[in-house]
mmCIF file of C-alpha atoms in Angstrom:
data_model
loop_
_atom_site.group_PDB
_atom_site.id
_atom_site.type_symbol
_atom_site.label_atom_id
_atom_site.label_comp_id
_atom_site.label_asym_id
_atom_site.label_seq_id
_atom_site.Cartn_x
_atom_site.Cartn_y
_atom_site.Cartn_z
ATOM 1 C CA MET A 1 103.897 115.172 1.836
ATOM 2 C CA THR A 2 102.646 118.164 2.846
ATOM 3 C CA PRO A 3 105.368 120.803 4.661
ATOM 4 C CA GLN A 4 104.161 119.165 7.938
ATOM 5 C CA GLY A 5 104.665 115.595 6.446
ATOM 6 C CA ALA A 6 101.190 114.244 6.615
ATOM 7 C CA SER A 7 100.114 112.517 3.017
ATOM 8 C CA THR A 8 98.285 114.641 0.750
ATOM 9 C CA THR A 9 97.338 111.780 -1.276
ATOM 10 C CA ALA A 10 96.065 109.875 1.872
ATOM 11 C CA VAL A 11 93.072 113.251 1.393
ATOM 12 C CA LEU A 12 92.488 112.974 -2.456
ATOM 13 C CA VAL A 13 92.178 108.840 -1.900
ATOM 14 C CA CYS A 14 89.769 109.394 0.965
ATOM 15 C CA GLN A 15 87.618 112.343 -0.991
ATOM 16 C CA GLY A 16 87.562 110.133 -3.886
ATOM 17 C CA ARG A 17 85.597 107.141 -1.526
ATOM 18 C CA ALA A 18 83.523 110.056 -0.274
ATOM 19 C CA VAL A 19 82.620 110.851 -3.806
ATOM 20 C CA ALA A 20 81.844 106.978 -4.189
ATOM 21 C CA ASP A 21 80.030 106.328 -1.675
ATOM 22 C CA GLY A 22 75.480 105.122 -2.448
ATOM 23 C CA ARG A 23 77.262 106.319 -5.943
ATOM 24 C CA LEU A 24 79.762 104.171 -7.780
ATOM 25 C CA GLY A 25 79.672 100.273 -6.948
ATOM 26 C CA VAL A 26 75.819 100.339 -5.104
ATOM 27 C CA GLY A 27 75.912 96.621 -3.528
ATOM 28 C CA ARG A 28 79.419 96.128 -3.845
ATOM 29 C CA PHE A 29 81.309 99.628 -2.556
ATOM 30 C CA ALA A 30 80.492 101.325 0.478
ATOM 31 C CA ASP A 31 82.180 103.490 3.023
ATOM 32 C CA PRO A 32 80.245 105.868 4.886
ATOM 33 C CA VAL A 33 83.057 106.716 7.119
ATOM 34 C CA ALA A 34 85.635 108.335 4.637
ATOM 35 C CA VAL A 35 83.749 111.295 4.467
ATOM 36 C CA ARG A 36 83.513 111.884 8.478
ATOM 37 C CA LEU A 37 87.562 111.897 7.989
ATOM 38 C CA LEU A 38 87.705 114.854 5.763
ATOM 39 C CA ASP A 39 88.023 118.299 7.007
ATOM 40 C CA PRO A 40 85.643 121.145 5.881
ATOM 41 C CA ALA A 41 87.391 122.238 2.914
ATOM 42 C CA GLU A 42 88.465 118.719 1.920
ATOM 43 C CA ARG A 43 84.359 117.422 1.812
ATOM 44 C CA GLU A 44 83.041 120.752 -0.197
ATOM 45 C CA VAL A 45 85.602 119.484 -2.691
ATOM 46 C CA VAL A 46 83.333 116.020 -1.898
ATOM 47 C CA GLU A 47 80.215 117.899 -1.904
ATOM 48 C CA ARG A 48 80.461 119.949 -5.133
ATOM 49 C CA VAL A 49 81.940 116.702 -7.212
ATOM 50 C CA ARG A 50 78.488 114.749 -5.962
ATOM 51 C CA ALA A 51 76.112 117.161 -6.561
ATOM 52 C CA GLY A 52 78.048 117.933 -10.361
ATOM 53 C CA ARG A 53 79.401 121.502 -9.191
ATOM 54 C CA THR A 54 82.187 121.132 -11.030
ATOM 55 C CA PRO A 55 84.062 124.365 -12.870
ATOM 56 C CA GLY A 56 85.003 124.214 -16.254
ATOM 57 C CA ALA A 57 88.968 123.374 -16.629
ATOM 58 C CA PRO A 58 91.542 124.030 -15.925
ATOM 59 C CA TRP A 59 89.688 125.241 -12.348
ATOM 60 C CA GLY A 60 88.083 122.684 -12.267
ATOM 61 C CA MET A 61 90.995 119.966 -11.970
ATOM 62 C CA ALA A 62 90.678 119.492 -8.631
ATOM 63 C CA GLU A 63 87.268 118.036 -8.981
ATOM 64 C CA GLU A 64 88.174 116.250 -11.453
ATOM 65 C CA MET A 65 90.717 114.463 -9.966
ATOM 66 C CA VAL A 66 88.488 113.613 -6.940
ATOM 67 C CA LEU A 67 85.653 112.194 -9.550
ATOM 68 C CA HIS A 68 88.779 110.122 -11.489
ATOM 69 C CA THR A 69 89.921 109.064 -8.065
ATOM 70 C CA ALA A 70 86.602 108.088 -7.136
ATOM 71 C CA ALA A 71 86.072 105.199 -10.119
ATOM 72 C CA THR A 72 89.505 104.282 -9.532
ATOM 73 C CA MET A 73 88.902 103.666 -5.462
ATOM 74 C CA VAL A 74 85.852 101.376 -6.027
ATOM 75 C CA PRO A 75 87.436 97.943 -7.515
ATOM 76 C CA ARG A 76 90.975 98.610 -5.372
ATOM 77 C CA THR A 77 88.755 98.897 -2.531
ATOM 78 C CA VAL A 78 86.099 96.116 -3.087
ATOM 79 C CA ALA A 79 89.058 93.708 -3.969
ATOM 80 C CA ILE A 80 91.222 94.396 -0.517
ATOM 81 C CA ASP A 81 88.191 94.589 1.214
ATOM 82 C CA ASP A 82 86.888 90.556 -0.154
ATOM 83 C CA ALA A 83 90.153 89.424 0.338
ATOM 84 C CA VAL A 84 90.374 90.259 4.282
ATOM 85 C CA ARG A 85 87.053 88.985 4.681
ATOM 86 C CA GLU A 86 88.394 85.570 3.207
ATOM 87 C CA HIS A 87 91.026 85.391 5.179
ATOM 88 C CA ARG A 88 89.966 86.120 9.009
ATOM 89 C CA SER A 89 92.625 86.439 11.411
ATOM 90 C CA GLY A 90 92.966 87.989 14.376
ATOM 91 C CA GLN A 91 95.061 90.776 13.366
ATOM 92 C CA VAL A 92 95.417 92.684 10.590
ATOM 93 C CA VAL A 93 98.338 95.538 9.601
ATOM 94 C CA VAL A 94 97.896 97.946 7.246
ATOM 95 C CA LEU A 95 100.816 99.431 6.040
ATOM 96 C CA GLY A 96 100.684 103.051 5.116
ATOM 97 C CA ALA A 97 97.263 103.682 6.316
ATOM 98 C CA GLY A 98 96.963 107.030 5.564
ATOM 99 C CA LEU A 99 93.004 107.984 6.181
ATOM 100 C CA ASP A 100 91.839 104.010 5.684
ATOM 101 C CA ALA A 101 88.274 103.429 7.712
ATOM 102 C CA ARG A 102 88.133 99.515 7.454
ATOM 103 C CA ALA A 103 88.581 99.467 11.045
ATOM 104 C CA TRP A 104 85.633 101.801 11.255
ATOM 105 C CA ARG A 105 83.506 100.299 8.495
ATOM 106 C CA MET A 106 84.040 96.831 8.452
ATOM 107 C CA PRO A 107 82.152 94.439 11.029
ATOM 108 C CA GLU A 108 84.340 91.294 10.317
ATOM 109 C CA LEU A 109 86.863 92.775 11.952
ATOM 110 C CA GLU A 110 85.102 93.323 15.539
ATOM 111 C CA THR A 111 87.479 90.231 16.967
ATOM 112 C CA ALA A 112 90.233 91.644 15.438
ATOM 113 C CA THR A 113 93.787 93.945 16.102
ATOM 114 C CA VAL A 114 94.032 96.262 13.414
ATOM 115 C CA PHE A 115 97.766 97.470 13.586
ATOM 116 C CA GLU A 116 97.770 100.742 11.363
ATOM 117 C CA VAL A 117 100.814 101.659 10.108
ATOM 118 C CA ASP A 118 102.064 105.173 8.625
ATOM 119 C CA HIS A 119 104.621 108.091 8.934
ATOM 120 C CA PRO A 120 104.787 109.603 12.103
ATOM 121 C CA ALA A 121 103.148 113.037 10.571
ATOM 122 C CA SER A 122 100.489 111.370 8.929
ATOM 123 C CA GLN A 123 100.042 109.172 12.030
ATOM 124 C CA ALA A 124 99.172 112.168 13.569
ATOM 125 C CA ASP A 125 96.806 113.597 11.300
ATOM 126 C CA LYS A 126 95.210 110.729 11.152
ATOM 127 C CA GLN A 127 94.685 110.154 15.302
ATOM 128 C CA ARG A 128 93.666 114.093 15.054
ATOM 129 C CA ARG A 129 90.643 113.292 12.338
ATOM 130 C CA VAL A 130 89.177 109.970 13.900
ATOM 131 C CA ALA A 131 88.996 111.424 17.332
ATOM 132 C CA GLY A 132 85.323 110.428 18.656
ATOM 133 C CA LEU A 133 85.193 107.603 15.939
ATOM 134 C CA GLU A 134 84.584 104.489 17.911
ATOM 135 C CA PRO A 135 85.847 101.706 15.568
ATOM 136 C CA VAL A 136 84.204 98.257 15.159
ATOM 137 C CA ALA A 137 87.424 96.529 14.646
ATOM 138 C CA GLY A 138 88.468 94.846 18.659
ATOM 139 C CA ARG A 139 91.292 97.253 19.030
ATOM 140 C CA VAL A 140 92.923 99.306 16.877
ATOM 141 C CA VAL A 141 96.938 100.313 17.661
ATOM 142 C CA PRO A 142 98.923 102.910 15.763
ATOM 143 C CA VAL A 143 102.304 102.339 15.133
ATOM 144 C CA ALA A 144 104.502 105.335 13.599
ATOM 145 C CA VAL A 145 106.763 104.018 11.078
ATOM 146 C CA ASP A 146 108.540 106.146 8.247
ATOM 147 C CA LEU A 147 108.756 102.626 5.956
ATOM 148 C CA ALA A 148 111.858 103.986 3.954
ATOM 149 C CA ASN A 149 113.960 104.593 7.189
ATOM 150 C CA ASP A 150 112.645 103.215 10.044
ATOM 151 C CA PRO A 151 113.044 99.308 11.134
ATOM 152 C CA LEU A 152 109.181 97.985 10.552
ATOM 153 C CA ALA A 153 109.880 94.890 12.657
ATOM 154 C CA THR A 154 110.847 96.119 15.631
ATOM 155 C CA ALA A 155 107.985 98.867 16.076
ATOM 156 C CA LEU A 156 105.171 95.994 15.232
ATOM 157 C CA THR A 157 106.447 94.132 17.728
ATOM 158 C CA ALA A 158 106.802 97.143 20.215
ATOM 159 C CA ALA A 159 103.420 97.358 19.741
ATOM 160 C CA GLY A 160 102.178 94.003 19.948
ATOM 161 C CA LEU A 161 102.197 92.121 17.433
ATOM 162 C CA ASP A 162 101.892 88.114 17.605
ATOM 163 C CA GLU A 163 104.363 86.334 15.007
ATOM 164 C CA SER A 164 103.305 83.805 15.819
ATOM 165 C CA ALA A 165 99.727 83.967 14.744
ATOM 166 C CA PRO A 166 98.957 84.238 10.864
ATOM 167 C CA THR A 167 98.135 88.004 9.813
ATOM 168 C CA THR A 168 96.433 89.465 7.177
ATOM 169 C CA TRP A 169 98.762 92.425 5.506
ATOM 170 C CA VAL A 170 97.396 95.015 3.501
ATOM 171 C CA TRP A 171 99.511 97.363 1.938
ATOM 172 C CA GLU A 172 97.191 99.483 -0.567
ATOM 173 C CA GLY A 173 98.524 102.746 -2.385
ATOM 174 C CA VAL A 174 102.628 102.450 -0.610
ATOM 175 C CA VAL A 175 104.245 100.707 -3.238
ATOM 176 C CA PRO A 176 104.390 103.621 -6.042
ATOM 177 C CA TYR A 177 105.800 106.007 -3.965
ATOM 178 C CA LEU A 178 108.488 103.940 -2.285
ATOM 179 C CA THR A 179 111.976 103.273 -3.571
ATOM 180 C CA ARG A 180 112.391 99.340 -5.224
ATOM 181 C CA ASP A 181 115.053 99.177 -2.296
ATOM 182 C CA ALA A 182 112.055 100.493 0.766
ATOM 183 C CA VAL A 183 110.274 97.906 -0.984
ATOM 184 C CA ALA A 184 112.363 95.086 -1.067
ATOM 185 C CA SER A 185 113.236 95.871 2.805
ATOM 186 C CA THR A 186 109.807 96.085 3.392
ATOM 187 C CA LEU A 187 109.039 92.660 2.044
ATOM 188 C CA VAL A 188 112.101 91.048 4.006
ATOM 189 C CA GLN A 189 110.450 92.520 7.571
ATOM 190 C CA LEU A 190 106.814 90.846 6.616
ATOM 191 C CA ALA A 191 108.540 87.759 6.160
ATOM 192 C CA VAL A 192 110.765 88.034 9.459
ATOM 193 C CA LEU A 193 106.800 88.772 10.711
ATOM 194 C CA SER A 194 104.432 86.210 9.110
ATOM 195 C CA ALA A 195 103.921 82.605 10.167
ATOM 196 C CA PRO A 196 103.025 80.017 8.383
ATOM 197 C CA GLY A 197 98.833 81.536 6.691
ATOM 198 C CA SER A 198 99.144 84.936 6.517
ATOM 199 C CA ARG A 199 98.651 86.768 3.553
ATOM 200 C CA LEU A 200 99.834 89.709 2.108
ATOM 201 C CA VAL A 201 97.240 92.121 -0.010
ATOM 202 C CA VAL A 202 99.365 94.467 -1.998
ATOM 203 C CA GLN A 203 98.086 97.008 -4.494
ATOM 204 C CA TYR A 204 100.348 98.406 -7.294
ATOM 205 C CA GLN A 205 100.567 99.931 -10.161
ATOM 206 C CA GLN A 206 102.191 99.010 -13.769
ATOM 207 C CA ARG A 207 104.218 101.004 -16.392
ATOM 208 C CA SER A 208 101.635 103.281 -19.038
ATOM 209 C CA VAL A 209 102.173 105.742 -21.012
ATOM 210 C CA VAL A 210 98.202 106.810 -20.548
ATOM 211 C CA ALA A 211 98.344 107.155 -16.753
ATOM 212 C CA THR A 212 101.544 108.881 -16.449
ATOM 213 C CA THR A 213 100.629 111.314 -19.432
ATOM 214 C CA LEU A 214 96.988 111.716 -17.784
ATOM 215 C CA ARG A 215 98.675 112.309 -14.465
ATOM 216 C CA ALA A 216 100.892 114.925 -15.702
ATOM 217 C CA ALA A 217 98.390 116.610 -17.185
ATOM 218 C CA MET A 218 96.240 116.942 -13.996
ATOM 219 C CA ARG A 219 98.858 118.324 -11.990
ATOM 220 C CA LEU A 220 100.006 120.972 -15.188
ATOM 221 C CA ALA A 221 96.032 121.700 -15.347
ATOM 222 C CA LEU A 222 95.922 122.285 -11.365
ATOM 223 C CA ARG A 223 99.224 124.862 -11.671
ATOM 224 C CA VAL A 224 97.636 126.706 -14.476
ATOM 225 C CA ALA A 225 94.322 127.344 -12.024
ATOM 226 C CA ARG A 226 96.491 127.695 -8.859
ATOM 227 C CA ARG A 227 95.255 124.827 -7.090
ATOM 228 C CA PRO A 228 97.229 123.243 -4.526
ATOM 229 C CA ASP A 229 98.421 119.949 -5.875
ATOM 230 C CA PRO A 230 98.269 116.730 -3.850
ATOM 231 C CA LEU A 231 100.928 114.890 -6.015
ATOM 232 C CA ALA A 232 103.216 117.246 -6.097
ATOM 233 C CA ARG A 233 105.385 115.939 -2.888
ATOM 234 C CA GLU A 234 104.504 112.359 -3.162
ATOM 235 C CA PRO A 235 106.241 111.267 -7.023
ATOM 236 C CA TRP A 236 105.722 107.281 -7.534
ATOM 237 C CA HIS A 237 108.839 105.545 -7.518
ATOM 238 C CA THR A 238 108.652 102.235 -8.223
ATOM 239 C CA LEU A 239 106.486 100.488 -11.268
ATOM 240 C CA LEU A 240 106.031 96.886 -11.657
ATOM 241 C CA THR A 241 104.855 94.023 -13.517
ATOM 242 C CA PRO A 242 103.498 91.228 -12.193
ATOM 243 C CA ASP A 243 106.327 89.267 -12.859
ATOM 244 C CA GLU A 244 108.190 91.474 -11.189
ATOM 245 C CA LEU A 245 106.115 91.687 -7.933
ATOM 246 C CA GLY A 246 106.282 87.432 -8.585
ATOM 247 C CA LEU A 247 109.720 88.140 -8.453
ATOM 248 C CA VAL A 248 110.430 90.422 -5.134
ATOM 249 C CA LEU A 249 108.024 88.030 -3.360
ATOM 250 C CA ARG A 250 109.177 84.445 -3.212
ATOM 251 C CA PRO A 251 112.043 85.142 -2.055
ATOM 252 C CA CYS A 252 109.829 86.029 1.113
ATOM 253 C CA GLY A 253 107.950 83.177 1.412
ATOM 254 C CA PHE A 254 105.181 84.603 -0.464
ATOM 255 C CA SER A 255 102.990 83.097 -3.346
ATOM 256 C CA ILE A 256 100.898 84.843 -5.266
ATOM 257 C CA SER A 257 97.162 83.687 -5.701
ATOM 258 C CA SER A 258 95.640 85.785 -7.371
ATOM 259 C CA ASP A 259 96.510 89.155 -9.296
ATOM 260 C CA HIS A 260 94.429 91.376 -11.426
ATOM 261 C CA SER A 261 94.321 94.911 -12.921
ATOM 262 C CA LEU A 262 90.956 97.557 -11.545
ATOM 263 C CA LEU A 263 89.552 97.147 -15.168
ATOM 264 C CA GLU A 264 89.027 93.515 -14.711
ATOM 265 C CA LEU A 265 87.848 94.296 -10.571
ATOM 266 C CA ALA A 266 86.052 96.749 -12.211
ATOM 267 C CA ASP A 267 83.626 94.218 -14.749
ATOM 268 C CA GLY A 268 79.648 94.907 -14.344
ATOM 269 C CA MET A 269 80.267 97.966 -11.759
ATOM 270 C CA ASP A 270 79.635 100.745 -14.318
ATOM 271 C CA LEU A 271 81.940 103.267 -13.369
ATOM 272 C CA PRO A 272 82.747 106.257 -15.154
ATOM 273 C CA GLY A 273 85.838 107.906 -16.766
ATOM 274 C CA ARG A 274 88.519 106.643 -19.090
ATOM 275 C CA ARG A 275 88.748 102.393 -19.102
ATOM 276 C CA ASP A 276 92.932 102.547 -20.122
ATOM 277 C CA GLY A 277 94.614 104.764 -17.369
ATOM 278 C CA SER A 278 94.686 103.894 -13.746
ATOM 279 C CA LEU A 279 91.956 101.002 -13.948
ATOM 280 C CA GLY A 280 94.460 99.578 -16.526
ATOM 281 C CA ASN A 281 97.295 99.995 -14.697
ATOM 282 C CA GLY A 282 96.605 99.727 -10.901
ATOM 283 C CA ARG A 283 96.192 95.937 -10.183
ATOM 284 C CA VAL A 284 95.892 94.273 -6.720
ATOM 285 C CA ALA A 285 97.434 91.183 -5.809
ATOM 286 C CA VAL A 286 96.376 88.880 -2.921
ATOM 287 C CA ALA A 287 100.009 86.311 -1.617
ATOM 288 C CA GLU A 288 100.234 83.578 0.831
ATOM 289 C CA ARG A 289 102.509 82.742 3.110
ATOM 290 C CA ALA A 290 102.760 78.866 3.319
#
């Protein structure tokens, strides 16, 4: 989080999607809205990466992080988009929405109400950035909640979520940043709010020495170059194996129908960069509520 509280990793993720748009996963991935959510200085980094104008290490580490993120975002975004499309429901909840652009770019949501849940500071930043952009979703409802401390169920029901109707939950890029207690508490509240036929799409991270080492090396290079570190205030707390994810989901009434690494999901996409880092330890699981 920045001193003002808004997520800096959300900006990094948005920059990655902006770099990938029209360049990576063509025919499978597209996010033309991402660049419109970036402030001018953030957009300049994207433009340098897309033009191949990146300084050498360590001064170009910010650009390298964005390029690395772009390759990660493609299979992750495609898998989640497909899971949302396959499960048409009248209400979609994006937990830890950050600068997610689905409500502004997915025509499949034209009849849905999209509840975007995020920390109050991040929520205020998102509203500033989307001002003037017309969503393609039927309705977008911002919900300010700190998942680490605030009751999610209370806030969502107050915002108009219908507990009796099936819901599509999108929980992307959030689990690693929460404590295990906060992850468990959030799932308990999802169980209360999820009618039969609901679907949870969750992106999470496995433990990986390679990914942890790469992450540390990038952060060190940023410090040497005296460049801002988007990861400084948002450390990972919860890393799960697929079996561990199943163990926390089952008591909440969710059964996993699919669970794949980003490396598996990237098959045939011809993505650049290392294949044993975030692509290897990042995963997307889909779980159903019977």
